[in-house]
PDB file of C-alpha atoms in Angstrom:
ATOM      1  CA  MET A   1       6.747   3.670 -13.565  1.00 87.00           C
ATOM      2  CA  ASN A   2       7.492   1.720 -10.047  1.00 96.00           C
ATOM      3  CA  ARG A   3       7.214  -2.166 -10.589  1.00 98.00           C
ATOM      4  CA  ILE A   4       4.724  -2.141  -7.628  1.00 98.00           C
ATOM      5  CA  THR A   5       2.634   0.335  -9.307  1.00 97.00           C
ATOM      6  CA  GLN A   6       2.662  -1.276 -12.681  1.00 98.00           C
ATOM      7  CA  LYS A   7       1.805  -4.954 -10.650  1.00 98.00           C
ATOM      8  CA  LEU A   8      -0.915  -3.469  -8.664  1.00 98.00           C
ATOM      9  CA  GLN A   9      -2.654  -1.853 -12.061  1.00 97.00           C
ATOM     10  CA  GLU A  10      -3.292  -5.548 -13.230  1.00 98.00           C
ATOM     11  CA  ASP A  11      -6.452  -7.014 -13.262  1.00 97.00           C
ATOM     12  CA  LYS A  12      -5.704  -9.794 -10.848  1.00 97.00           C
ATOM     13  CA  LYS A  13      -5.377 -10.586  -7.263  1.00 98.00           C
ATOM     14  CA  ILE A  14      -2.106 -10.318  -6.193  1.00 98.00           C
ATOM     15  CA  LEU A  15      -0.031 -13.274  -4.288  1.00 98.00           C
ATOM     16  CA  SER A  16       3.047 -12.331  -2.680  1.00 98.00           C
ATOM     17  CA  ILE A  17       5.343 -13.818  -0.377  1.00 98.00           C
ATOM     18  CA  TYR A  18       7.796 -12.944   2.518  1.00 97.00           C
ATOM     19  CA  PHE A  19      10.704 -15.137   3.280  1.00 97.00           C
ATOM     20  CA  SER A  20      14.152 -14.549   5.214  1.00 97.00           C
ATOM     21  CA  ALA A  21      16.884 -13.770   3.190  1.00 97.00           C
ATOM     22  CA  GLY A  22      19.407 -16.239   3.859  1.00 97.00           C
ATOM     23  CA  TYR A  23      17.229 -19.368   4.703  1.00 97.00           C
ATOM     24  CA  PRO A  24      17.047 -22.343   4.647  1.00 96.00           C
ATOM     25  CA  ASN A  25      21.145 -21.593   3.229  1.00 96.00           C
ATOM     26  CA  LEU A  26      22.753 -18.049   3.630  1.00 98.00           C
ATOM     27  CA  ASN A  27      22.916 -18.530  -0.470  1.00 97.00           C
ATOM     28  CA  ASP A  28      19.637 -20.005  -1.155  1.00 97.00           C
ATOM     29  CA  THR A  29      17.980 -16.029  -1.291  1.00 98.00           C
ATOM     30  CA  VAL A  30      18.262 -15.782  -5.126  1.00 98.00           C
ATOM     31  CA  GLN A  31      17.425 -19.406  -6.340  1.00 97.00           C
ATOM     32  CA  ILE A  32      14.496 -18.977  -3.988  1.00 98.00           C
ATOM     33  CA  ILE A  33      13.537 -15.453  -5.463  1.00 98.00           C
ATOM     34  CA  GLN A  34      13.740 -16.931  -8.850  1.00 98.00           C
ATOM     35  CA  ASP A  35      11.593 -19.734  -8.506  1.00 97.00           C
ATOM     36  CA  LEU A  36       8.422 -18.234  -6.931  1.00 98.00           C
ATOM     37  CA  GLU A  37       8.721 -15.674  -9.731  1.00 98.00           C
ATOM     38  CA  LYS A  38       9.149 -18.513 -12.463  1.00 97.00           C
ATOM     39  CA  ASN A  39       5.699 -20.106 -10.409  1.00 97.00           C
ATOM     40  CA  GLY A  40       3.209 -17.413 -10.969  1.00 97.00           C
ATOM     41  CA  VAL A  41       3.921 -15.401  -7.595  1.00 98.00           C
ATOM     42  CA  ASP A  42       3.500 -11.752  -7.945  1.00 98.00           C
ATOM     43  CA  LEU A  43       5.381  -9.714  -5.352  1.00 98.00           C
ATOM     44  CA  ILE A  44       8.266 -10.762  -3.142  1.00 98.00           C
ATOM     45  CA  GLU A  45       8.749  -9.753   0.185  1.00 98.00           C
ATOM     46  CA  ILE A  46      12.799 -10.259   0.976  1.00 98.00           C
ATOM     47  CA  GLY A  47      13.120 -10.273   5.547  1.00 97.00           C
ATOM     48  CA  LEU A  48      16.058  -8.511   6.374  1.00 97.00           C
ATOM     49  CA  PRO A  49      16.780 -10.819   9.157  1.00 93.00           C
ATOM     50  CA  PHE A  50      16.939  -9.133  12.738  1.00 87.00           C
ATOM     51  CA  SER A  51      17.962  -9.878  16.059  1.00 80.00           C
ATOM     52  CA  ASP A  52      14.954  -8.921  17.709  1.00 71.00           C
ATOM     53  CA  PRO A  53      11.668  -8.872  15.199  1.00 58.00           C
ATOM     54  CA  LEU A  54       9.036  -8.078  17.769  1.00 61.00           C
ATOM     55  CA  ALA A  55       5.906  -8.315  14.696  1.00 57.00           C
ATOM     56  CA  ASP A  56       7.303 -11.734  13.817  1.00 65.00           C
ATOM     57  CA  GLY A  57       5.929 -15.177  15.367  1.00 76.00           C
ATOM     58  CA  PRO A  58       7.903 -18.067  16.328  1.00 86.00           C
ATOM     59  CA  THR A  59       8.320 -19.204  12.534  1.00 88.00           C
ATOM     60  CA  ILE A  60       9.631 -16.472  11.150  1.00 89.00           C
ATOM     61  CA  GLN A  61      11.949 -15.751  14.221  1.00 88.00           C
ATOM     62  CA  ALA A  62      13.366 -18.723  13.644  1.00 91.00           C
ATOM     63  CA  SER A  63      14.109 -18.587  10.494  1.00 93.00           C
ATOM     64  CA  SER A  64      15.200 -14.895  10.783  1.00 93.00           C
ATOM     65  CA  THR A  65      17.653 -16.389  14.041  1.00 92.00           C
ATOM     66  CA  GLN A  66      18.775 -19.207  11.623  1.00 95.00           C
ATOM     67  CA  ALA A  67      19.496 -16.943   8.515  1.00 95.00           C
ATOM     68  CA  LEU A  68      21.997 -14.745  11.286  1.00 95.00           C
ATOM     69  CA  HIS A  69      23.506 -17.401  12.625  1.00 96.00           C
ATOM     70  CA  ASN A  70      24.399 -18.643   8.987  1.00 97.00           C
ATOM     71  CA  GLY A  71      26.373 -15.313   8.548  1.00 97.00           C
ATOM     72  CA  MET A  72      23.084 -13.626   7.129  1.00 98.00           C
ATOM     73  CA  THR A  73      24.227  -9.266   7.210  1.00 97.00           C
ATOM     74  CA  THR A  74      22.576  -6.371   5.581  1.00 98.00           C
ATOM     75  CA  GLN A  75      26.068  -5.982   2.916  1.00 98.00           C
ATOM     76  CA  ILE A  76      25.795  -9.942   2.137  1.00 98.00           C
ATOM     77  CA  LEU A  77      21.991  -9.582   0.828  1.00 98.00           C
ATOM     78  CA  PHE A  78      23.179  -6.504  -1.176  1.00 98.00           C
ATOM     79  CA  ASP A  79      25.862  -8.176  -2.602  1.00 98.00           C
ATOM     80  CA  GLN A  80      23.747 -11.671  -3.347  1.00 98.00           C
ATOM     81  CA  LEU A  81      20.832  -9.219  -5.157  1.00 98.00           C
ATOM     82  CA  LYS A  82      23.025  -6.987  -6.999  1.00 98.00           C
ATOM     83  CA  ASN A  83      22.418  -8.620 -10.256  1.00 98.00           C
ATOM     84  CA  ILE A  84      18.855 -10.040  -9.451  1.00 98.00           C
ATOM     85  CA  ARG A  85      16.984  -7.798 -12.130  1.00 98.00           C
ATOM     86  CA  GLU A  86      19.192  -9.995 -14.633  1.00 98.00           C
ATOM     87  CA  SER A  87      16.789 -12.704 -14.131  1.00 98.00           C
ATOM     88  CA  VAL A  88      13.510 -11.163 -12.122  1.00 98.00           C
ATOM     89  CA  LYS A  89      11.189  -8.726 -13.614  1.00 98.00           C
ATOM     90  CA  ILE A  90       8.501  -8.648 -10.651  1.00 98.00           C
ATOM     91  CA  PRO A  91       8.627  -6.226  -7.574  1.00 98.00           C
ATOM     92  CA  LEU A  92      11.006  -6.694  -4.668  1.00 98.00           C
ATOM     93  CA  ILE A  93      10.488  -5.715  -1.366  1.00 98.00           C
ATOM     94  CA  ILE A  94      12.717  -5.505   1.598  1.00 98.00           C
ATOM     95  CA  MET A  95      11.223  -5.759   4.717  1.00 97.00           C
ATOM     96  CA  GLY A  96      12.579  -5.294   7.969  1.00 96.00           C
ATOM     97  CA  TYR A  97      13.043  -3.277  11.002  1.00 94.00           C
ATOM     98  CA  PHE A  98      14.835   0.179  11.360  1.00 96.00           C
ATOM     99  CA  ASN A  99      17.866  -0.561  13.169  1.00 95.00           C
ATOM    100  CA  PRO A 100      20.145  -1.946  10.416  1.00 95.00           C
ATOM    101  CA  MET A 101      18.827   0.704   7.993  1.00 97.00           C
ATOM    102  CA  LEU A 102      20.069   3.320  10.403  1.00 97.00           C
ATOM    103  CA  GLN A 103      23.151   1.359  11.101  1.00 96.00           C
ATOM    104  CA  TYR A 104      24.233   1.222   7.270  1.00 98.00           C
ATOM    105  CA  GLY A 105      22.805   4.938   6.603  1.00 98.00           C
ATOM    106  CA  VAL A 106      19.566   5.502   5.387  1.00 98.00           C
ATOM    107  CA  GLU A 107      20.526   7.453   2.282  1.00 98.00           C
ATOM    108  CA  ALA A 108      23.268   4.706   1.705  1.00 98.00           C
ATOM    109  CA  PHE A 109      20.789   1.890   2.269  1.00 98.00           C
ATOM    110  CA  CYS A 110      18.160   3.586  -0.033  1.00 98.00           C
ATOM    111  CA  GLN A 111      20.900   4.338  -2.783  1.00 98.00           C
ATOM    112  CA  LYS A 112      21.816   0.599  -2.659  1.00 98.00           C
ATOM    113  CA  CYS A 113      18.362  -0.348  -2.529  1.00 98.00           C
ATOM    114  CA  ALA A 114      17.750   1.466  -6.170  1.00 98.00           C
ATOM    115  CA  GLU A 115      20.895   0.520  -7.321  1.00 98.00           C
ATOM    116  CA  ILE A 116      19.926  -2.942  -7.502  1.00 98.00           C
ATOM    117  CA  GLY A 117      16.385  -2.901  -8.043  1.00 98.00           C
ATOM    118  CA  ILE A 118      14.582  -2.944  -5.381  1.00 98.00           C
ATOM    119  CA  ASP A 119      11.335  -1.559  -5.504  1.00 98.00           C
ATOM    120  CA  GLY A 120       9.872  -0.929  -2.219  1.00 98.00           C
ATOM    121  CA  LEU A 121      10.435  -1.343   1.604  1.00 98.00           C
ATOM    122  CA  ILE A 122       8.449  -2.489   4.425  1.00 98.00           C
ATOM    123  CA  ILE A 123       9.768  -1.077   8.003  1.00 97.00           C
ATOM    124  CA  PRO A 124       6.928  -2.295  10.640  1.00 94.00           C
ATOM    125  CA  ASP A 125       9.159  -0.162  13.284  1.00 94.00           C
ATOM    126  CA  LEU A 126       9.302   3.337  11.451  1.00 96.00           C
ATOM    127  CA  PRO A 127       6.409   5.246  12.424  1.00 96.00           C
ATOM    128  CA  VAL A 128       4.729   7.006   9.629  1.00 97.00           C
ATOM    129  CA  ASP A 129       4.689  10.669  11.232  1.00 97.00           C
ATOM    130  CA  VAL A 130       8.367  10.142  11.620  1.00 98.00           C
ATOM    131  CA  TYR A 131       8.900   8.851   7.955  1.00 98.00           C
ATOM    132  CA  ALA A 132       6.720  11.831   6.523  1.00 97.00           C
ATOM    133  CA  GLU A 133       8.671  14.321   8.255  1.00 97.00           C
ATOM    134  CA  GLU A 134      12.579  13.005   8.315  1.00 98.00           C
ATOM    135  CA  TYR A 135      12.617  10.063   5.308  1.00 98.00           C
ATOM    136  CA  LYS A 136       9.780  10.629   2.779  1.00 97.00           C
ATOM    137  CA  ALA A 137      12.412  12.697   0.585  1.00 98.00           C
ATOM    138  CA  ILE A 138      15.208  10.334   0.757  1.00 98.00           C
ATOM    139  CA  PHE A 139      12.664   7.498  -0.252  1.00 98.00           C
ATOM    140  CA  GLU A 140      11.206   9.112  -2.902  1.00 97.00           C
ATOM    141  CA  LYS A 141      14.471  10.426  -4.402  1.00 98.00           C
ATOM    142  CA  TYR A 142      15.471   6.791  -5.210  1.00 98.00           C
ATOM    143  CA  GLY A 143      11.971   5.944  -6.427  1.00 98.00           C
ATOM    144  CA  LEU A 144      11.383   3.936  -3.646  1.00 98.00           C
ATOM    145  CA  ILE A 145       8.030   2.671  -2.120  1.00 98.00           C
ATOM    146  CA  ASN A 146       7.238   2.638   1.825  1.00 98.00           C
ATOM    147  CA  VAL A 147       4.491   0.686   2.688  1.00 98.00           C
ATOM    148  CA  PHE A 148       3.101   0.405   6.155  1.00 98.00           C
ATOM    149  CA  LEU A 149       0.945  -1.746   8.427  1.00 97.00           C
ATOM    150  CA  ILE A 150      -2.422  -0.689   9.683  1.00 97.00           C
ATOM    151  CA  THR A 151      -4.254  -2.934  12.129  1.00 95.00           C
ATOM    152  CA  PRO A 152      -8.152  -3.585  13.151  1.00 94.00           C
ATOM    153  CA  GLN A 153      -6.955  -1.494  16.178  1.00 94.00           C
ATOM    154  CA  THR A 154      -6.096   1.281  13.995  1.00 96.00           C
ATOM    155  CA  SER A 155      -8.072   4.042  13.561  1.00 96.00           C
ATOM    156  CA  ASP A 156      -9.600   5.890  10.722  1.00 97.00           C
ATOM    157  CA  GLU A 157      -8.105   9.104  10.863  1.00 97.00           C
ATOM    158  CA  ARG A 158      -4.759   7.298  10.844  1.00 97.00           C
ATOM    159  CA  ILE A 159      -5.441   5.237   8.273  1.00 98.00           C
ATOM    160  CA  ARG A 160      -6.620   8.064   6.093  1.00 98.00           C
ATOM    161  CA  PHE A 161      -3.188   9.697   7.142  1.00 98.00           C
ATOM    162  CA  ILE A 162      -1.474   6.658   6.268  1.00 98.00           C
ATOM    163  CA  ASP A 163      -3.223   6.716   3.124  1.00 98.00           C
ATOM    164  CA  SER A 164      -2.258  10.040   2.021  1.00 97.00           C
ATOM    165  CA  VAL A 165       1.397   9.377   2.652  1.00 97.00           C
ATOM    166  CA  SER A 166       1.829   5.935   0.954  1.00 97.00           C
ATOM    167  CA  ASN A 167       2.002   5.592  -3.053  1.00 96.00           C
ATOM    168  CA  GLY A 168       2.161   1.921  -3.404  1.00 97.00           C
ATOM    169  CA  PHE A 169      -0.435  -0.168  -0.977  1.00 98.00           C
ATOM    170  CA  ILE A 170      -1.654  -0.721   2.619  1.00 98.00           C
ATOM    171  CA  TYR A 171       0.150  -3.330   4.382  1.00 98.00           C
ATOM    172  CA  MET A 172      -3.700  -4.662   6.192  1.00 97.00           C
ATOM    173  CA  VAL A 173      -2.483  -6.923   9.358  1.00 94.00           C
ATOM    174  CA  SER A 174      -5.540  -9.031   9.540  1.00 91.00           C
ATOM    175  CA  SER A 175      -5.424  -9.211  13.303  1.00 79.00           C
ATOM    176  CA  ALA A 176      -3.276  -7.823  16.440  1.00 60.00           C
ATOM    177  CA  SER A 177      -1.595 -10.990  16.835  1.00 55.00           C
ATOM    178  CA  VAL A 178       2.010 -11.802  15.522  1.00 49.00           C
ATOM    179  CA  THR A 179       2.836 -13.630  12.328  1.00 52.00           C
ATOM    180  CA  GLY A 180       1.633 -17.313  12.001  1.00 50.00           C
ATOM    181  CA  SER A 181      -0.531 -17.473  14.666  1.00 47.00           C
ATOM    182  CA  GLN A 182      -3.864 -18.014  12.922  1.00 54.00           C
ATOM    183  CA  SER A 183      -5.290 -20.931  11.090  1.00 60.00           C
ATOM    184  CA  GLY A 184      -8.588 -18.599   9.332  1.00 70.00           C
ATOM    185  CA  PHE A 185     -10.741 -15.739   9.650  1.00 85.00           C
ATOM    186  CA  GLY A 186     -13.592 -15.219  11.640  1.00 86.00           C
ATOM    187  CA  ASP A 187     -16.288 -12.328  11.472  1.00 87.00           C
ATOM    188  CA  VAL A 188     -14.630  -9.951  13.348  1.00 89.00           C
ATOM    189  CA  GLN A 189     -12.195 -10.426  10.616  1.00 89.00           C
ATOM    190  CA  GLU A 190     -14.133 -10.102   7.923  1.00 89.00           C
ATOM    191  CA  SER A 191     -15.886  -7.074   9.071  1.00 91.00           C
ATOM    192  CA  TYR A 192     -12.623  -5.597   9.619  1.00 94.00           C
ATOM    193  CA  PHE A 193     -11.677  -6.247   6.302  1.00 93.00           C
ATOM    194  CA  GLU A 194     -14.995  -4.602   4.980  1.00 93.00           C
ATOM    195  CA  ARG A 195     -14.814  -1.966   7.234  1.00 95.00           C
ATOM    196  CA  ILE A 196     -11.509  -1.112   5.321  1.00 96.00           C
ATOM    197  CA  SER A 197     -12.792  -1.593   1.950  1.00 94.00           C
ATOM    198  CA  ASN A 198     -15.548   0.759   2.360  1.00 95.00           C
ATOM    199  CA  LEU A 199     -12.972   3.670   3.253  1.00 97.00           C
ATOM    200  CA  ASN A 200     -12.390   4.096  -0.430  1.00 97.00           C
ATOM    201  CA  LEU A 201      -8.637   4.563   0.030  1.00 98.00           C
ATOM    202  CA  LYS A 202      -6.461   5.824  -2.959  1.00 98.00           C
ATOM    203  CA  ASN A 203      -3.993   2.778  -2.200  1.00 98.00           C
ATOM    204  CA  PRO A 204      -5.365  -0.544  -2.633  1.00 98.00           C
ATOM    205  CA  GLN A 205      -4.723  -3.074   0.458  1.00 98.00           C
ATOM    206  CA  ILE A 206      -2.601  -6.313   0.503  1.00 98.00           C
ATOM    207  CA  VAL A 207      -3.554  -8.458   3.823  1.00 97.00           C
ATOM    208  CA  GLY A 208      -1.037 -10.134   5.573  1.00 94.00           C
ATOM    209  CA  PHE A 209      -0.626 -12.490   8.950  1.00 91.00           C
ATOM    210  CA  GLY A 210      -2.821 -15.711   8.631  1.00 90.00           C
ATOM    211  CA  ILE A 211      -3.373 -16.699   5.026  1.00 93.00           C
ATOM    212  CA  SER A 212      -1.876 -20.224   5.137  1.00 92.00           C
ATOM    213  CA  ASN A 213      -3.466 -22.011   2.082  1.00 93.00           C
ATOM    214  CA  LYS A 214      -6.196 -21.462  -0.859  1.00 94.00           C
ATOM    215  CA  GLU A 215      -9.099 -20.985   1.220  1.00 93.00           C
ATOM    216  CA  THR A 216      -7.333 -18.405   3.618  1.00 93.00           C
ATOM    217  CA  PHE A 217      -6.084 -16.315   0.664  1.00 95.00           C
ATOM    218  CA  ASN A 218      -9.481 -16.319  -0.762  1.00 94.00           C
ATOM    219  CA  GLN A 219     -10.900 -15.063   2.397  1.00 92.00           C
ATOM    220  CA  ALA A 220      -8.217 -12.244   2.415  1.00 93.00           C
ATOM    221  CA  THR A 221      -8.664 -11.140  -0.941  1.00 96.00           C
ATOM    222  CA  LYS A 222     -12.756 -10.718  -0.818  1.00 94.00           C
ATOM    223  CA  TYR A 223     -12.311  -7.264   0.138  1.00 93.00           C
ATOM    224  CA  ALA A 224      -8.381  -6.291  -0.720  1.00 96.00           C
ATOM    225  CA  LYS A 225      -6.407  -6.433  -3.847  1.00 98.00           C
ATOM    226  CA  GLY A 226      -4.296  -9.251  -2.675  1.00 98.00           C
ATOM    227  CA  ALA A 227      -2.657 -11.409   0.154  1.00 98.00           C
ATOM    228  CA  ILE A 228       1.095 -12.177   1.743  1.00 97.00           C
ATOM    229  CA  ILE A 229       2.363 -15.594   2.760  1.00 96.00           C
ATOM    230  CA  GLY A 230       5.151 -15.644   4.641  1.00 95.00           C
ATOM    231  CA  SER A 231       4.900 -18.047   8.143  1.00 94.00           C
ATOM    232  CA  ALA A 232       3.407 -20.983   5.867  1.00 94.00           C
ATOM    233  CA  PHE A 233       5.916 -20.803   3.071  1.00 96.00           C
ATOM    234  CA  ILE A 234       8.974 -20.892   6.046  1.00 96.00           C
ATOM    235  CA  LYS A 235       7.213 -23.981   7.102  1.00 95.00           C
ATOM    236  CA  HIS A 236       7.453 -25.407   3.687  1.00 95.00           C
ATOM    237  CA  LEU A 237      10.856 -24.410   3.077  1.00 95.00           C
ATOM    238  CA  SER A 238      11.993 -25.742   6.450  1.00 93.00           C
ATOM    239  CA  GLU A 239      10.127 -29.185   5.959  1.00 94.00           C
ATOM    240  CA  SER A 240      10.787 -29.326   2.235  1.00 91.00           C
ATOM    241  CA  GLY A 241      13.497 -27.218   1.288  1.00 87.00           C
ATOM    242  CA  SER A 242      14.319 -24.981  -1.879  1.00 85.00           C
ATOM    243  CA  GLY A 243      13.293 -27.382  -4.236  1.00 85.00           C
ATOM    244  CA  LYS A 244       9.519 -27.731  -3.934  1.00 91.00           C
ATOM    245  CA  ILE A 245       8.436 -23.844  -3.940  1.00 96.00           C
ATOM    246  CA  GLU A 246       6.116 -24.849  -7.239  1.00 95.00           C
ATOM    247  CA  GLU A 247       4.444 -27.211  -5.404  1.00 94.00           C
ATOM    248  CA  PHE A 248       3.296 -25.108  -2.358  1.00 96.00           C
ATOM    249  CA  VAL A 249       2.439 -21.881  -4.837  1.00 97.00           C
ATOM    250  CA  GLY A 250       0.117 -24.436  -7.122  1.00 95.00           C
ATOM    251  CA  GLU A 251      -1.658 -25.177  -3.888  1.00 94.00           C
ATOM    252  CA  ILE A 252      -2.372 -21.581  -2.996  1.00 95.00           C
ATOM    253  CA  ARG A 253      -3.546 -20.517  -6.618  1.00 84.00           C
TER     254      ARG A 253
END
């Protein structure tokens, strides 16, 4: 069974952390992953830096740009992660844009992910229809879960289609803005979370965008299985370096 599926079956709210591979320094990737697991994080999204990250806010864009300047590439990330399963047990997801995967070769990329123990992918700019028609069989061949995003503007019909194609969790974007641009959730988002919960989808939902502390984590997980923290963690890395991860996670849980 895929590690994501196993984790989602646990009777707990999932804390997922996103960071850009190769940030703050090129070779910090593995240590950050190990420290996040050691401090109780349930799932990690490893950002594959890209030069034109459309959905990302300024904090993640800046970390992605810095990682590229540091020399991060798809192949270097794979090289860094080749022995990751000797020390890390929790689910690992690579989150990135489709262009670098196309350049690498979609099947070759998926095969490499399977070899090193990556459990799934999040590709914000790969439409679900294109995935279902052209790539689903490849992902399934290598045991990879592909995670799709929904927003408050996504229709119920579209959400149900995404749910039918998915076999892990649905990434529930909390608002139509870019990452890192909110500081809390209002009535509109609360009602959105409740609306999705009431659809009784087969895949659990994990909320992303706008979660930065214990309060917003609890708000986001009132109706959902878990929440993802990205920009706030990257800010922490930029201010405190990679040595104070325990402190950051401790403030959420």
